[in-house]
Amino acid sequence: MRYSLLIFLMIVFSCTPSEKAENEKQLSIEIKEWGKLPNGQTVQLFTLSNANGVSLSITNYGGIVTSIFAPDREGKLSDVTLGFDNLEGYLKETPYFGAIVGRYGNRIANGTFTLDGNTYTLAKNNGKNHLHGGEKGFDKVVWDAEKIEGKDQVGVQLSYLSKDREEGYPGNLNVTVTYTLNTKNQWKIDYKATTDKKTVVNLTNHAYFNLTGEPKNAVLNHELSIAASHFLPVDSTLIPLGELKEVSGTPFDFIIPKKIGSRVEEDDTQLNYGRGYDHCWVFDDQSGKMKFAASVFEPASGRLMNVYTTEPAVQFYGGNFLNGTLIGKGGTPYQFRTGMCLETQHYPNSPNQPEFPSTVLNPGEVYQSSTIYEFITK
Ligand code: GLA
């Protein structure tokens, strides 16, 4: 009798910690219909969650991440990304909130480039330049979506065939973007693409972060670090001049964490061109391997976001075009600099600047790129 009691107690005590461990590992994925496009096509919403309370909602319209819930240092969960409450919001006007950006993220000067003697003409949708894939880029198309359920991660795999000459780009481009959430509060994005004709590719995600969790606040108190001793100075239309400039001694120095607001108002030609920060930083590590890229710390909430990437650069955009006219989630008008983006990518205008790392994709090659956004506290 006593022996069986002992066995019973042993089972109870040996089960409890492992059950706990099992709970901590718990990951879930929920899928629902989210709305309809004007052509009647149904769009879905995938919500990935882990046992720490972190959750990401993703729609297959534009591959948009519509919410990111992350805990503060007290464990309180808040949504740390900008966006709209429903699909209609995204169909009206959006500055790429949370979306996949392609076929070429960032600018291509004068909306044109040449490959093997063939000149391609793209939409000039940003003054005289082409921006973020054109009039109907990857942020405005419906992606095929499949859920992923693994031991340590859940996710959604998005696929899209961008046809030859779509938005003026050559080649049928087969694109896969996989979003996963793991037990370590990491949102990982894996991009893959293949083509049947020489083309250019530069994919990124355009999530806007506000780690206060209350986007009525500006992001100027966020402390930013970027693992880059150089950035790309631009002309007045935000096309790189070609030189890599040292950040040292300039308002672009984020090697050691610094408040975004600390120097943004300085009278600096580059800041004037960008209306603040809207520039490309070139990482010191150009190995193409996954590396630490940037971090953002919000001191009041304790939220810390670390960014890792295989990409050579990041466009840090400080929300300078937000002006209160867009009414976001919960009826919040998104005011000047209330969101910031860290868009991992190749350099802007690379198709026209042969000295930059190449963005050309040839048939038979596989474009591959990965980025991780990690949500922890300090
Ligand atoms: C990018 C650009 C900015 C702006 C935003 C969208 O990050 O660099 O200039 O166009 O997208 O508003």
XYZ file of N, CA and C in Angstrom, residues 9 32 35 49 69 98 102 124 130 154 162 164 173 178 185 223 228 242 286 302 307 309 313 322 327 337 346:
81
model
N 2.976 9.313 -5.692
C 3.596 10.620 -5.461
C 4.719 10.887 -6.466
N -9.376 32.305 -39.385
C -10.778 32.704 -39.618
C -10.895 33.526 -40.893
N -12.670 38.876 -44.247
C -13.407 39.859 -45.043
C -13.351 39.499 -46.510
N -0.027 32.123 -31.771
C 0.174 32.510 -30.368
C 1.106 31.541 -29.689
N 0.989 41.235 -30.392
C 0.856 41.439 -28.956
C 2.130 40.955 -28.274
N 2.566 46.899 -41.951
C 2.747 45.458 -41.744
C 2.912 44.592 -42.975
N 7.355 44.281 -52.193
C 8.086 43.730 -53.332
C 7.393 44.116 -54.624
N 6.117 55.346 -61.699
C 6.754 56.380 -60.868
C 5.709 56.773 -59.826
N 10.326 55.143 -58.496
C 9.478 53.974 -58.255
C 9.683 53.563 -56.797
N 4.819 27.819 -34.813
C 3.638 27.755 -35.674
C 3.809 28.845 -36.721
N 4.172 36.196 -59.224
C 4.152 37.518 -59.839
C 4.508 37.308 -61.307
N 5.272 37.583 -65.342
C 6.185 38.333 -66.212
C 5.540 39.672 -66.583
N 7.913 35.400 -61.373
C 8.614 35.247 -60.091
C 7.720 34.476 -59.121
N 7.444 32.966 -45.531
C 6.981 32.158 -44.403
C 7.142 32.949 -43.116
N 9.541 33.869 -28.431
C 8.973 35.180 -28.800
C 9.631 35.768 -30.043
N 14.841 53.746 -27.631
C 16.299 53.758 -27.769
C 16.691 52.745 -28.838
N 25.725 49.231 -37.500
C 26.202 49.770 -38.778
C 27.057 51.006 -38.541
N 25.585 57.073 -53.653
C 26.562 56.069 -54.058
C 27.620 55.813 -53.003
N 28.826 41.914 -43.414
C 28.295 41.752 -44.779
C 28.413 40.286 -45.216
N 9.576 48.718 -20.798
C 10.612 47.693 -20.696
C 10.681 46.792 -21.916
N 16.478 42.720 -33.583
C 16.301 42.362 -34.999
C 17.562 41.649 -35.474
N 19.144 39.552 -39.036
C 18.842 39.373 -40.464
C 20.032 38.818 -41.239
N 21.528 45.338 -45.199
C 21.195 46.709 -44.806
C 19.785 46.782 -44.223
N 3.588 60.135 -41.332
C 2.329 60.011 -40.581
C 1.976 61.421 -40.100
N -6.691 57.041 -39.514
C -7.252 56.622 -38.225
C -7.036 55.119 -38.114
N 5.470 60.562 -36.480
C 6.480 59.767 -35.767
C 5.917 58.917 -34.619
N 18.261 44.937 -49.238
C 19.419 45.398 -49.981
C 19.291 46.911 -50.160
